[in-house]
CSV table of C-alpha atoms in Angstrom, one decimal:
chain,number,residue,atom,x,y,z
A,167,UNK,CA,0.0,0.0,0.0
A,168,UNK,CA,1.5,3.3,-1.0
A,169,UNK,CA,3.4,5.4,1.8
A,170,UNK,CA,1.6,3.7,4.6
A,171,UNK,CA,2.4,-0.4,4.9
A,172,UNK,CA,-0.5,-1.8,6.5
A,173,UNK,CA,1.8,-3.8,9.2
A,174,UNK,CA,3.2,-0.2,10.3
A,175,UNK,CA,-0.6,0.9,11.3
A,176,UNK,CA,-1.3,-0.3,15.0
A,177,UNK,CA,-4.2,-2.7,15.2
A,178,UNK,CA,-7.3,-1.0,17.7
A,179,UNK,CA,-7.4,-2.7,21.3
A,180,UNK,CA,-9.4,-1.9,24.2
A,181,UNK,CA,-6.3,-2.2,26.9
A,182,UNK,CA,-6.3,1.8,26.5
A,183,UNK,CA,-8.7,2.8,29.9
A,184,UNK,CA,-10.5,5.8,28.5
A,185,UNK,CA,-10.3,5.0,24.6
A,186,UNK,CA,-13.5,4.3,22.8
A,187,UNK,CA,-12.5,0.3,22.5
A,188,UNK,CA,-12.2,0.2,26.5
A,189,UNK,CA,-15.3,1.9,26.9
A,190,UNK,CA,-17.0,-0.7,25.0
A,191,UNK,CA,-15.3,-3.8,26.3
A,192,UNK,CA,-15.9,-2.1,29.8
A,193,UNK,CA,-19.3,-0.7,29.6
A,194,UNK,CA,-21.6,-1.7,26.2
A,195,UNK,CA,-20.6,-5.4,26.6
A,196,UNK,CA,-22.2,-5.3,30.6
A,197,UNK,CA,-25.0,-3.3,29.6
A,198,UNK,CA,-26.0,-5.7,26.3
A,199,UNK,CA,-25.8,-8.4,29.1
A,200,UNK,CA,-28.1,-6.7,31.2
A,201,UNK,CA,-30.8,-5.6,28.6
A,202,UNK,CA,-30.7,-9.5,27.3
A,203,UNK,CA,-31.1,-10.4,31.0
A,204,UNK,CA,-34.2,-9.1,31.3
A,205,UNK,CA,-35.8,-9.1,27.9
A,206,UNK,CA,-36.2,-13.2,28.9
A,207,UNK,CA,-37.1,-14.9,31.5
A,208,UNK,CA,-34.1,-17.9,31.5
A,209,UNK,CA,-33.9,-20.5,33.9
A,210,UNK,CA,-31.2,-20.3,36.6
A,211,UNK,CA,-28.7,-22.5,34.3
A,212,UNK,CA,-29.2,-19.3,31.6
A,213,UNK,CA,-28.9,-16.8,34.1
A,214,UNK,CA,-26.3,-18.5,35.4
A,215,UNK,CA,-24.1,-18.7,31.9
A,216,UNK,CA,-24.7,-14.9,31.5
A,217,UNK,CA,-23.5,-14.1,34.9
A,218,UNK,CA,-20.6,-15.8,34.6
A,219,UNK,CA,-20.1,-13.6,30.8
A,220,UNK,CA,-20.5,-10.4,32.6
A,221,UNK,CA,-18.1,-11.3,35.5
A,222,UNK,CA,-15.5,-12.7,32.7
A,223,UNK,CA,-16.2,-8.8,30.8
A,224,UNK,CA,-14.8,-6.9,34.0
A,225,UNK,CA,-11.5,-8.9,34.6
A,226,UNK,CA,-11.8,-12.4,32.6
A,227,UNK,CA,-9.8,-13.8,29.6
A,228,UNK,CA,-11.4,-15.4,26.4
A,229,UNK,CA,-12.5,-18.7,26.9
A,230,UNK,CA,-13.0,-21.1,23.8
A,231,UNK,CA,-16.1,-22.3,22.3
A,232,UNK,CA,-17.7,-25.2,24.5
A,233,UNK,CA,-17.0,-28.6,24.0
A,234,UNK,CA,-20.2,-29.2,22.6
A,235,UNK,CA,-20.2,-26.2,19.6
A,236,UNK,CA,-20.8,-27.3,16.0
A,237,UNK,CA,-17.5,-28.7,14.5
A,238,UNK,CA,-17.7,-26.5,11.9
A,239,UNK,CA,-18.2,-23.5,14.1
A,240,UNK,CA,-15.4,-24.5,16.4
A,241,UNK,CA,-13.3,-25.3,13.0
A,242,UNK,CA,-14.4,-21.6,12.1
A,243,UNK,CA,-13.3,-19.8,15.1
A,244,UNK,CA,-9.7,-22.3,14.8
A,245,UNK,CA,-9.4,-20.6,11.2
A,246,UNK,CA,-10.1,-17.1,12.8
A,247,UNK,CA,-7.8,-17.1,15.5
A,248,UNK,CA,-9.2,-18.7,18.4
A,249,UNK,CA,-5.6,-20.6,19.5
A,250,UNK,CA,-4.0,-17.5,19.4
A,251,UNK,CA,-6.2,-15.1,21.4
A,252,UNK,CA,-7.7,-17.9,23.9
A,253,UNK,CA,-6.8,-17.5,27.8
A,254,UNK,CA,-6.1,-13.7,27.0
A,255,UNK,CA,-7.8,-11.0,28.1
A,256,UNK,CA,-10.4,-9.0,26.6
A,257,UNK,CA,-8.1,-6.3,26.4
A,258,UNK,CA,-5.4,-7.3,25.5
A,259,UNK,CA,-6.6,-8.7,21.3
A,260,UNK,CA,-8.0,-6.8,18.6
A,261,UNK,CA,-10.9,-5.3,19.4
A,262,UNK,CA,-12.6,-6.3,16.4
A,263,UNK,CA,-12.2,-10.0,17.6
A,264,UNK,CA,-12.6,-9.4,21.1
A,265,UNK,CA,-16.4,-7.7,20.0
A,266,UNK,CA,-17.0,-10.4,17.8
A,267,UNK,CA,-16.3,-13.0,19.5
A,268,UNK,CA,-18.3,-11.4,22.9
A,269,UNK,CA,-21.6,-11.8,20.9
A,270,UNK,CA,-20.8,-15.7,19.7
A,271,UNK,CA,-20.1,-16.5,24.0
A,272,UNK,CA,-23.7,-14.1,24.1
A,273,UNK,CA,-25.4,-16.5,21.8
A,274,UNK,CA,-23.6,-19.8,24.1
A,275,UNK,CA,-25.1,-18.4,27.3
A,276,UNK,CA,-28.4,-17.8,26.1
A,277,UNK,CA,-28.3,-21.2,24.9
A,278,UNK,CA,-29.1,-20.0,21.2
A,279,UNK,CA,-27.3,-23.0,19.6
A,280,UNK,CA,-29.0,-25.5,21.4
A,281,UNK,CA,-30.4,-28.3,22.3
A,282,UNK,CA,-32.8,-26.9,24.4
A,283,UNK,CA,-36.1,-24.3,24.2
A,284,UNK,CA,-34.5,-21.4,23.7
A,285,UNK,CA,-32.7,-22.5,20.8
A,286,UNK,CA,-33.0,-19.5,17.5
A,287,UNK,CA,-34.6,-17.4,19.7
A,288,UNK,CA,-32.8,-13.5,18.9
A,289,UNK,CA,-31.9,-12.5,22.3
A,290,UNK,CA,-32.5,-8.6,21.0
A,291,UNK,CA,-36.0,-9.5,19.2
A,292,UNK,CA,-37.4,-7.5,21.7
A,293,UNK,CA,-35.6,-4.3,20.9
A,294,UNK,CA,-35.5,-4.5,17.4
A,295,UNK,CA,-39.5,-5.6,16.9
A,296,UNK,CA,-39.7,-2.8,19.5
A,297,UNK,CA,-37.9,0.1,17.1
A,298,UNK,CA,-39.5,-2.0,13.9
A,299,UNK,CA,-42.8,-0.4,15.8
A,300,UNK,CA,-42.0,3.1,17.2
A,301,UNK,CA,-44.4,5.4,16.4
A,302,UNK,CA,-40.7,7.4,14.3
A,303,UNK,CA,-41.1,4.6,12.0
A,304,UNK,CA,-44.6,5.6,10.9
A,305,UNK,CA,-43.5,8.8,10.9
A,306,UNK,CA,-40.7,8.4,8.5
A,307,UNK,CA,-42.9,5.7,6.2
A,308,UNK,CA,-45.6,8.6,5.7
A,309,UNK,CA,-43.3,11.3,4.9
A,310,UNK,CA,-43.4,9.0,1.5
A,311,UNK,CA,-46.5,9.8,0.7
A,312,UNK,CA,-48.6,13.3,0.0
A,313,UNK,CA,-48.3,16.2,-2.2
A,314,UNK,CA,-45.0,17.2,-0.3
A,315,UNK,CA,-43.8,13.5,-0.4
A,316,UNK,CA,-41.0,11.9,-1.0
A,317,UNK,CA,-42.5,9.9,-4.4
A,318,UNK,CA,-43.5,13.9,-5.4
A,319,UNK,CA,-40.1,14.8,-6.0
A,320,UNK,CA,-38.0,14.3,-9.4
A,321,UNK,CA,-36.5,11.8,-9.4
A,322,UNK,CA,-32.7,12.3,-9.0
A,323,UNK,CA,-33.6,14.4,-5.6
A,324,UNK,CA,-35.8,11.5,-4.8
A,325,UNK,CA,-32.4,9.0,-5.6
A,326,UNK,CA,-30.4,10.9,-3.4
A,327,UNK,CA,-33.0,11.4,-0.4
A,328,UNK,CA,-33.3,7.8,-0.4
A,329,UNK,CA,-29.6,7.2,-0.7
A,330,UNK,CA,-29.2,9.6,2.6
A,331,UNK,CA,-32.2,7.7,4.2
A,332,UNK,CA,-30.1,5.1,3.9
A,333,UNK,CA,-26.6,6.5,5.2
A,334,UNK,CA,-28.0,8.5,8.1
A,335,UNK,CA,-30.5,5.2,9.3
A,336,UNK,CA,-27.6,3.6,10.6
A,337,UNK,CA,-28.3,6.1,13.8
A,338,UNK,CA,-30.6,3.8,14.9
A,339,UNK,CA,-27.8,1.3,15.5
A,340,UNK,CA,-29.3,-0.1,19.1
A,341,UNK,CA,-25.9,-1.0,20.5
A,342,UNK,CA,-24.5,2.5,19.9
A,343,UNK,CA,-27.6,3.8,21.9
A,344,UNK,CA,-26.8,1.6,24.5
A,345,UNK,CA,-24.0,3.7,25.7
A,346,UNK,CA,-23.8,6.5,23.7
A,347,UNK,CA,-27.4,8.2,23.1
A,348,UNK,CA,-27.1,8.7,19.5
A,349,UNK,CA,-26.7,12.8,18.8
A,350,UNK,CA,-27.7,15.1,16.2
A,351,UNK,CA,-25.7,16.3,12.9
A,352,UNK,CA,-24.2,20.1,13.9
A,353,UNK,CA,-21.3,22.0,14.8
A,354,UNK,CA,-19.1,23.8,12.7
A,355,UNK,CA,-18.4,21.4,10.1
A,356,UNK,CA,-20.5,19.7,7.2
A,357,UNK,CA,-22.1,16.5,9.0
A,358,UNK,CA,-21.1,14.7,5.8
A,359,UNK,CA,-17.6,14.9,5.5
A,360,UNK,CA,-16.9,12.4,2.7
A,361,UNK,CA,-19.4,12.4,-0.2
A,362,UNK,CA,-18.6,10.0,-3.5
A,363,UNK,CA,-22.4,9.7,-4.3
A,364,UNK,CA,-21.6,10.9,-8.2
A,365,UNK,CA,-19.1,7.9,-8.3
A,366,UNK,CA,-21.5,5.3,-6.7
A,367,UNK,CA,-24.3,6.9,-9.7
A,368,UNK,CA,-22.1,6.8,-12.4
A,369,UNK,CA,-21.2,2.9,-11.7
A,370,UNK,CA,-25.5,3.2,-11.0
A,371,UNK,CA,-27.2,5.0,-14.3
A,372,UNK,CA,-31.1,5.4,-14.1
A,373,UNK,CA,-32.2,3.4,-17.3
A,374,UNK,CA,-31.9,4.6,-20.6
A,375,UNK,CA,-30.0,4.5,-24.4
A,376,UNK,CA,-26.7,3.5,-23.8
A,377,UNK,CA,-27.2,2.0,-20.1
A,378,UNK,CA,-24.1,-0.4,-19.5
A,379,UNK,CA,-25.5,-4.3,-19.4
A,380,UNK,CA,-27.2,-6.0,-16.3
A,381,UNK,CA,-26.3,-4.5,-13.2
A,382,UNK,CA,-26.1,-6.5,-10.0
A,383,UNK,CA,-26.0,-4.6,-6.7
A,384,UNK,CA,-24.6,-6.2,-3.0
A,385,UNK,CA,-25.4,-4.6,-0.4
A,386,UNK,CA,-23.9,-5.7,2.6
A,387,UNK,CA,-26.5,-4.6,5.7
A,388,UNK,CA,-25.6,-3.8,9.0
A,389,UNK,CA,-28.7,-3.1,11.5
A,390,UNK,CA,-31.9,-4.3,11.3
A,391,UNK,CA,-35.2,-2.1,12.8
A,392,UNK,CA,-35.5,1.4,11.3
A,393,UNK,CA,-31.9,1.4,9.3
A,394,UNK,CA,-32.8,-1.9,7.4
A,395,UNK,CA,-36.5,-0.3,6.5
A,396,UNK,CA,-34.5,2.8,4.5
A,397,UNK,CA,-31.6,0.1,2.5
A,398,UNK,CA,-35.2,-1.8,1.4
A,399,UNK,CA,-36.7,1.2,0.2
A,400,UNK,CA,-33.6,2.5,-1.7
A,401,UNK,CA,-33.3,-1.2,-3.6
A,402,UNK,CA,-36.6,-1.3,-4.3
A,403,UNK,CA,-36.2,2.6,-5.6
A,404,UNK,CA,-33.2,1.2,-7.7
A,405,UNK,CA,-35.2,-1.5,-9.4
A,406,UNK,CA,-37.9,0.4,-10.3
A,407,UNK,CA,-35.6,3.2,-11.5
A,408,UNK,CA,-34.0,0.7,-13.7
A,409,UNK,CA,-30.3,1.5,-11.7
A,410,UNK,CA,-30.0,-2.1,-11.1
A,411,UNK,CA,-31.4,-5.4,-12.7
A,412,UNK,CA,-31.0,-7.7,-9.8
A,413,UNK,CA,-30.0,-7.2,-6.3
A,414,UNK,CA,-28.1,-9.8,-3.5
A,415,UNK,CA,-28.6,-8.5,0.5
A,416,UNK,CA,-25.9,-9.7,2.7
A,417,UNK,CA,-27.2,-10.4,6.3
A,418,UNK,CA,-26.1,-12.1,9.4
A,419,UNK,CA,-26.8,-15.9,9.3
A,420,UNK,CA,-27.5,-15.5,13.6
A,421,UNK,CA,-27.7,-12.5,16.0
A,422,UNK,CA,-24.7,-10.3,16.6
A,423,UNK,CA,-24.1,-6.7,17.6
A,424,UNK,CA,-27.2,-6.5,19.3
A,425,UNK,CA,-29.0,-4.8,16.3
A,426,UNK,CA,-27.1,-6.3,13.2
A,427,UNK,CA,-29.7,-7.8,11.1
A,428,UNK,CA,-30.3,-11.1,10.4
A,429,UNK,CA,-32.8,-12.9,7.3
A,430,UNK,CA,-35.2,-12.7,10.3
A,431,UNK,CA,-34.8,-9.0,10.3
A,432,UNK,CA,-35.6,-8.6,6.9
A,433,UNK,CA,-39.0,-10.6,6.9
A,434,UNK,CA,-39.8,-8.1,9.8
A,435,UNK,CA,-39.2,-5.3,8.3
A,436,UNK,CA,-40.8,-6.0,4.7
A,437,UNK,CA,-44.0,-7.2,6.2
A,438,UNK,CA,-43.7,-3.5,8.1
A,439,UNK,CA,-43.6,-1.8,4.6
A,440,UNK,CA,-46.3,-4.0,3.0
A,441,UNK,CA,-48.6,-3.4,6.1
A,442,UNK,CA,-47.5,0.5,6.0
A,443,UNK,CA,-49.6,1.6,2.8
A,444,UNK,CA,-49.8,4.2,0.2
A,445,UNK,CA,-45.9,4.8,-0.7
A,446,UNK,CA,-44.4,2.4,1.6
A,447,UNK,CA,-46.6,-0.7,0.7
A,448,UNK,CA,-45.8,-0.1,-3.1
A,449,UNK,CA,-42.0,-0.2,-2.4
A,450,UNK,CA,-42.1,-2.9,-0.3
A,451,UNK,CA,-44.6,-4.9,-3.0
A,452,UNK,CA,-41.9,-4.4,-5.8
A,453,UNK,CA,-39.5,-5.6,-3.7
A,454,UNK,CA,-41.6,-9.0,-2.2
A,455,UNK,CA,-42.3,-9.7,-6.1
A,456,UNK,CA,-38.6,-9.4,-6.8
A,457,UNK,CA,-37.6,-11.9,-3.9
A,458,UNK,CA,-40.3,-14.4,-5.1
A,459,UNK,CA,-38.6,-13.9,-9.0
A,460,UNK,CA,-35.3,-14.5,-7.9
A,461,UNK,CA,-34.3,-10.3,-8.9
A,462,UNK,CA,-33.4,-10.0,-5.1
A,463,UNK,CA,-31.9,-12.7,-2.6
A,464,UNK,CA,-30.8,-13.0,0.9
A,465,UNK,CA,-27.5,-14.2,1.5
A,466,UNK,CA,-26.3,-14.7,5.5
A,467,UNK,CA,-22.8,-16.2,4.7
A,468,UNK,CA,-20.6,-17.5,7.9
A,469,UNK,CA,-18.3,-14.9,7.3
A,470,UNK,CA,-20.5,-12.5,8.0
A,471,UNK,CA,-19.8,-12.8,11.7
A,472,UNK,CA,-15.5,-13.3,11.3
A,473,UNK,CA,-14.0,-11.3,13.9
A,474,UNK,CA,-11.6,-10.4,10.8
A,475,UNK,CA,-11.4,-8.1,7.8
A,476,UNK,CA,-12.5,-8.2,4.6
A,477,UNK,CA,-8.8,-8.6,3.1
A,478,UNK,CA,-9.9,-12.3,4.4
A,479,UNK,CA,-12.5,-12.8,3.3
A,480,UNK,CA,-12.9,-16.7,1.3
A,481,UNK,CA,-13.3,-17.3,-2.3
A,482,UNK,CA,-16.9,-17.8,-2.6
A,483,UNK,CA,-17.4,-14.3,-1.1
A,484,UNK,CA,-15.0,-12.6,-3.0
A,485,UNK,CA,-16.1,-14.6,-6.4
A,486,UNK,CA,-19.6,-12.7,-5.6
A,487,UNK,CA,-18.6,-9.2,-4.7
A,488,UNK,CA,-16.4,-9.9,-8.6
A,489,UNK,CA,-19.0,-10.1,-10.1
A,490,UNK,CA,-21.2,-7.5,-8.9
A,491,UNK,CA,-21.3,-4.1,-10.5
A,492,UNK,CA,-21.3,-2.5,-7.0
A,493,UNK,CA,-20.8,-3.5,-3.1
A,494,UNK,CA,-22.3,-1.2,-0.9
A,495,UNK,CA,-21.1,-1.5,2.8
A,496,UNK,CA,-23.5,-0.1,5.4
A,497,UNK,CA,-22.3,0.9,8.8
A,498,UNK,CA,-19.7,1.4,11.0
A,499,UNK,CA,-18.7,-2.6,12.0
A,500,UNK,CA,-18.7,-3.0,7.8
A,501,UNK,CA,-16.7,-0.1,7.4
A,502,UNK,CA,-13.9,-0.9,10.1
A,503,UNK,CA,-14.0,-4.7,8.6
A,504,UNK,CA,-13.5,-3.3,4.9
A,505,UNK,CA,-10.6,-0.9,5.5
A,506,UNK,CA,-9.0,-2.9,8.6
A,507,UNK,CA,-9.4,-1.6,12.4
A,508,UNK,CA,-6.3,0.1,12.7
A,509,UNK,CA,-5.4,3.8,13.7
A,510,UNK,CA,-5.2,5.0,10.0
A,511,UNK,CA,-4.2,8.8,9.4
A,512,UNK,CA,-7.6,10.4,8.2
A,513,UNK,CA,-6.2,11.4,5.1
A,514,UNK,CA,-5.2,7.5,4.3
A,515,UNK,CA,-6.3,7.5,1.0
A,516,UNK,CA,-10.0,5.3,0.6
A,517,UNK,CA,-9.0,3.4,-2.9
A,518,UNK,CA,-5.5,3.1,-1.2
A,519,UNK,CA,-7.2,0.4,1.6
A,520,UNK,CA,-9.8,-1.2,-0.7
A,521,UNK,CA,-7.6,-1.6,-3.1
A,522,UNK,CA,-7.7,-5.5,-2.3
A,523,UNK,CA,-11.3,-5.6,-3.1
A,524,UNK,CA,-12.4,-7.4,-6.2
A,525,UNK,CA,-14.7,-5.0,-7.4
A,526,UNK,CA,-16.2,-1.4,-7.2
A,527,UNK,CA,-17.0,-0.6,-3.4
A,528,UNK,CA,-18.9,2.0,-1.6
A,529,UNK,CA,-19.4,2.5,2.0
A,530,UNK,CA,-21.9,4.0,3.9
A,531,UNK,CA,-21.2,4.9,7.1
A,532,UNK,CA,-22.3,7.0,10.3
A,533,UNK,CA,-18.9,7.5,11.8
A,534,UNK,CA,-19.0,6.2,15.4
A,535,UNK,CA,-16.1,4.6,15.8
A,536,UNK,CA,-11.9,5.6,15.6
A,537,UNK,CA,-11.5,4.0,12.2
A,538,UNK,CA,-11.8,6.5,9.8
A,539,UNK,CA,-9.9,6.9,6.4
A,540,UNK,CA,-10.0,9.2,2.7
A,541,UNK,CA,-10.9,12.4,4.2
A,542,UNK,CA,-9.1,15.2,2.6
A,543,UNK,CA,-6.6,17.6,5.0
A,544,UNK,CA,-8.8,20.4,4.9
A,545,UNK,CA,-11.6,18.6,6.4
A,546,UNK,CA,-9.6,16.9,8.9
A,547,UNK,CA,-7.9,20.2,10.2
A,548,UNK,CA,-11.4,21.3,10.4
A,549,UNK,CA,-13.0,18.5,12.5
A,550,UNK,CA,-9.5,18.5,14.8
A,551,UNK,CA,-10.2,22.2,15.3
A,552,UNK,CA,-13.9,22.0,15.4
A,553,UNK,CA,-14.1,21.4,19.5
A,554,UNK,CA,-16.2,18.4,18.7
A,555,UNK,CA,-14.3,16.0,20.7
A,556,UNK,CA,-15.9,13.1,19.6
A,557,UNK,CA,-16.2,13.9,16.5
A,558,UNK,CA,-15.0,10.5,15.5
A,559,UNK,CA,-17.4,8.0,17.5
A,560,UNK,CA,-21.3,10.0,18.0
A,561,UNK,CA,-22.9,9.2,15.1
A,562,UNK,CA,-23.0,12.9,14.6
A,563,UNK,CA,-21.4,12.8,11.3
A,564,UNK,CA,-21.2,10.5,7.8
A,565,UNK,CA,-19.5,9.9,4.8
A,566,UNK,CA,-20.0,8.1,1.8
A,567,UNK,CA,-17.0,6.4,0.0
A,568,UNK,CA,-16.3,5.0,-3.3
A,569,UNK,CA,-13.7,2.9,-5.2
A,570,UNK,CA,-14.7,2.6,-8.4
């Protein structure tokens, strides 16, 4: 990589008491243990396993996966690291793998693997049927409709309000609210401080006389609730508009992150925008006819939940994202696996880090965590100077990135 070697960038940890990684490790890890505590009521032997996770959170090491895992989960975690990191502490690995693999031990204590009754039960259904039916969410599907609605505008400003429904729904990240409260977009400098969208629309033309062939878009979600409503509304936009021929949406094959979504999620949230009406029903009709054609499908590959990068990510996935004409990443975790969760200088050039890739990438990202990469000098200088300390981690600002 030009001018900044990848192995010279220091991987994020959490063993810094006061850094954004400890702060989760220390605090959102107990409080997601908490909430899924009381969402359910488990048995003592549950209670007991989740317990013992949020005594092994304050001053425990990683444990392996139990003796009675899938083999080919237990293989998994072997390929991604488990021998190396296991009997260390939280703090003291990547934090990357350390989150990830916090939310696989989760899923062990609440006995989501199984045998047993509460086997594929979502420990955060509550929550995210909960957001799924927040009086915001009608809100935000009516604002469709009507003279001053969304469908009344032409339709490049429609494009693009759907595009930044899409971006700025990933506030409604429940994990992040956990500990941080979300925040609004302010201060002194632009709340989106990246913006490619031309680049994403020229690899994305409406149809028309000279439209480039078929065009498949990934989009790789990240939470489920009222950020996964918007990403089905802007596909089903983009098939309508003729912008894209077919369409594959990556999910989570289980629960993770708390509000990552899952194919679950998705069922949820389409029978939300069929039920909706007017606007919202017709975007979310075009979209269940293009799931029962084949135009749109759900993939929740294992790899989805590697506590690892994208640079490793196998064959079969990268195969895919080759042969789309576009991946889209959404959110923060997405972002920090597809450019590496390391302490880049900002001005690390984007295409410099998705330069492995195997085909044209966008992300999509609420910035609400250290990881951050392309912006120009300028903008950097004006952000350090901007006395928004956290400018970096509230959510309160965005960016959308492109390698074409």
């Amino acid at each position: 990589m030009p001018d900044t070697p990848t192995e010279s960038v220091p991987v994020l940890r959490g063993d810094e008491p006061g850094s954004f990684p400890h702060s989760v490790l220390a605090e959102r890890h107990p409080a997601v243990i908490r909430q899924v505590r009381e969402a359910f009521p488990h048995g003592p032997e549950r209670r007991r396993a989740l317990d013992a996770l949020l005594r092994s959170c304050a001053d425990g090491v990683v444990e392996p996966l139990p003796a009675d895992a899938d083999a080919r989960d237990r293989d998994r975690w072997a390929d991604w690291g488990m021998d190396e990191y296991a009997g260390r502490s939280w703090y003291d690995v990547p934090w990357l793998w350390a989150e990830s693999h916090f939310y696989r031990r989760l899923l062990d204590a609440v006995g989501y693997f199984g045998p047993g009754p509460w086997q594929g039960v979502d420990p955060f259904r509550p929550a995210k049927l909960a957001e799924l039916d927040a009086p915001e969410t009608d809100e935000e599907l009516a604002a469709l409709d009507g003279l001053d609605g969304l469908d009344a505008l032409p339709a490049d400003e429609r494009t693009r309000s759907l595009l930044h429904g899409a971006l700025w729904g990933n506030r409604a990240d429940l994990g992040f609210r956990l500990s941080e409260g979300g925040g609004d977009a302010g201060g002194e400098v632009a709340a989106l401080v990246a913006d490619d969208s031309d680049a994403l629309w020229s690899l994305l033309p409406p149809a028309g006389p000279g439209t480039p062939g078929p065009a498949t878009l990934c989009l790789v979600a990240d939470n489920a609730g009222r950020e996964l409503v918007p990403d089905l509304l802007l596909v089903s936009h983009l098939l309508g508009e003729g912008r894209i021929d077919r369409a594959v949406l990556h999910v989570k094959p289980y629960p993770y992150y708390v509000s990552d979504a899952t194919p679950t999620d998705v069922l949820d949230a389409l029978r939300r925008l069929v039920a909706a009406g007017g606007a919202a029903a017709a975007y979310g009709d075009r979209l269940w006819a293009a799931l029962t054609d084949g135009r749109v499908t759900v993939r929740a590959h294992p790899f989805s939940c590697a506590p690892l990068p994208y640079s490793d990510m196998p064959a079969d996935l990268r195969a895919e994202f080759a042969a789309a004409t576009v991946t889209v990443l959404k959110g923060d975790l997405n972002y920090r696996r597809l450019v590496g969760d390391r302490r880049w200088p900002p001005t690390t050039p984007f295409a410099d880090v998705t330069a492995y890739f195997p085909g044209p990438v966008a992300a999509l990202r609420t910035l609400k965590s250290d990881v951050i990469t392309g912006l120009t000098a300028e903008t950097e200088r004006a952000l350090e100077g901007s006395g928004e300390r956290r400018w970096r981690t509230s959510g309160t600002h965005a960016l959308i990135q492109v390698r074409t």
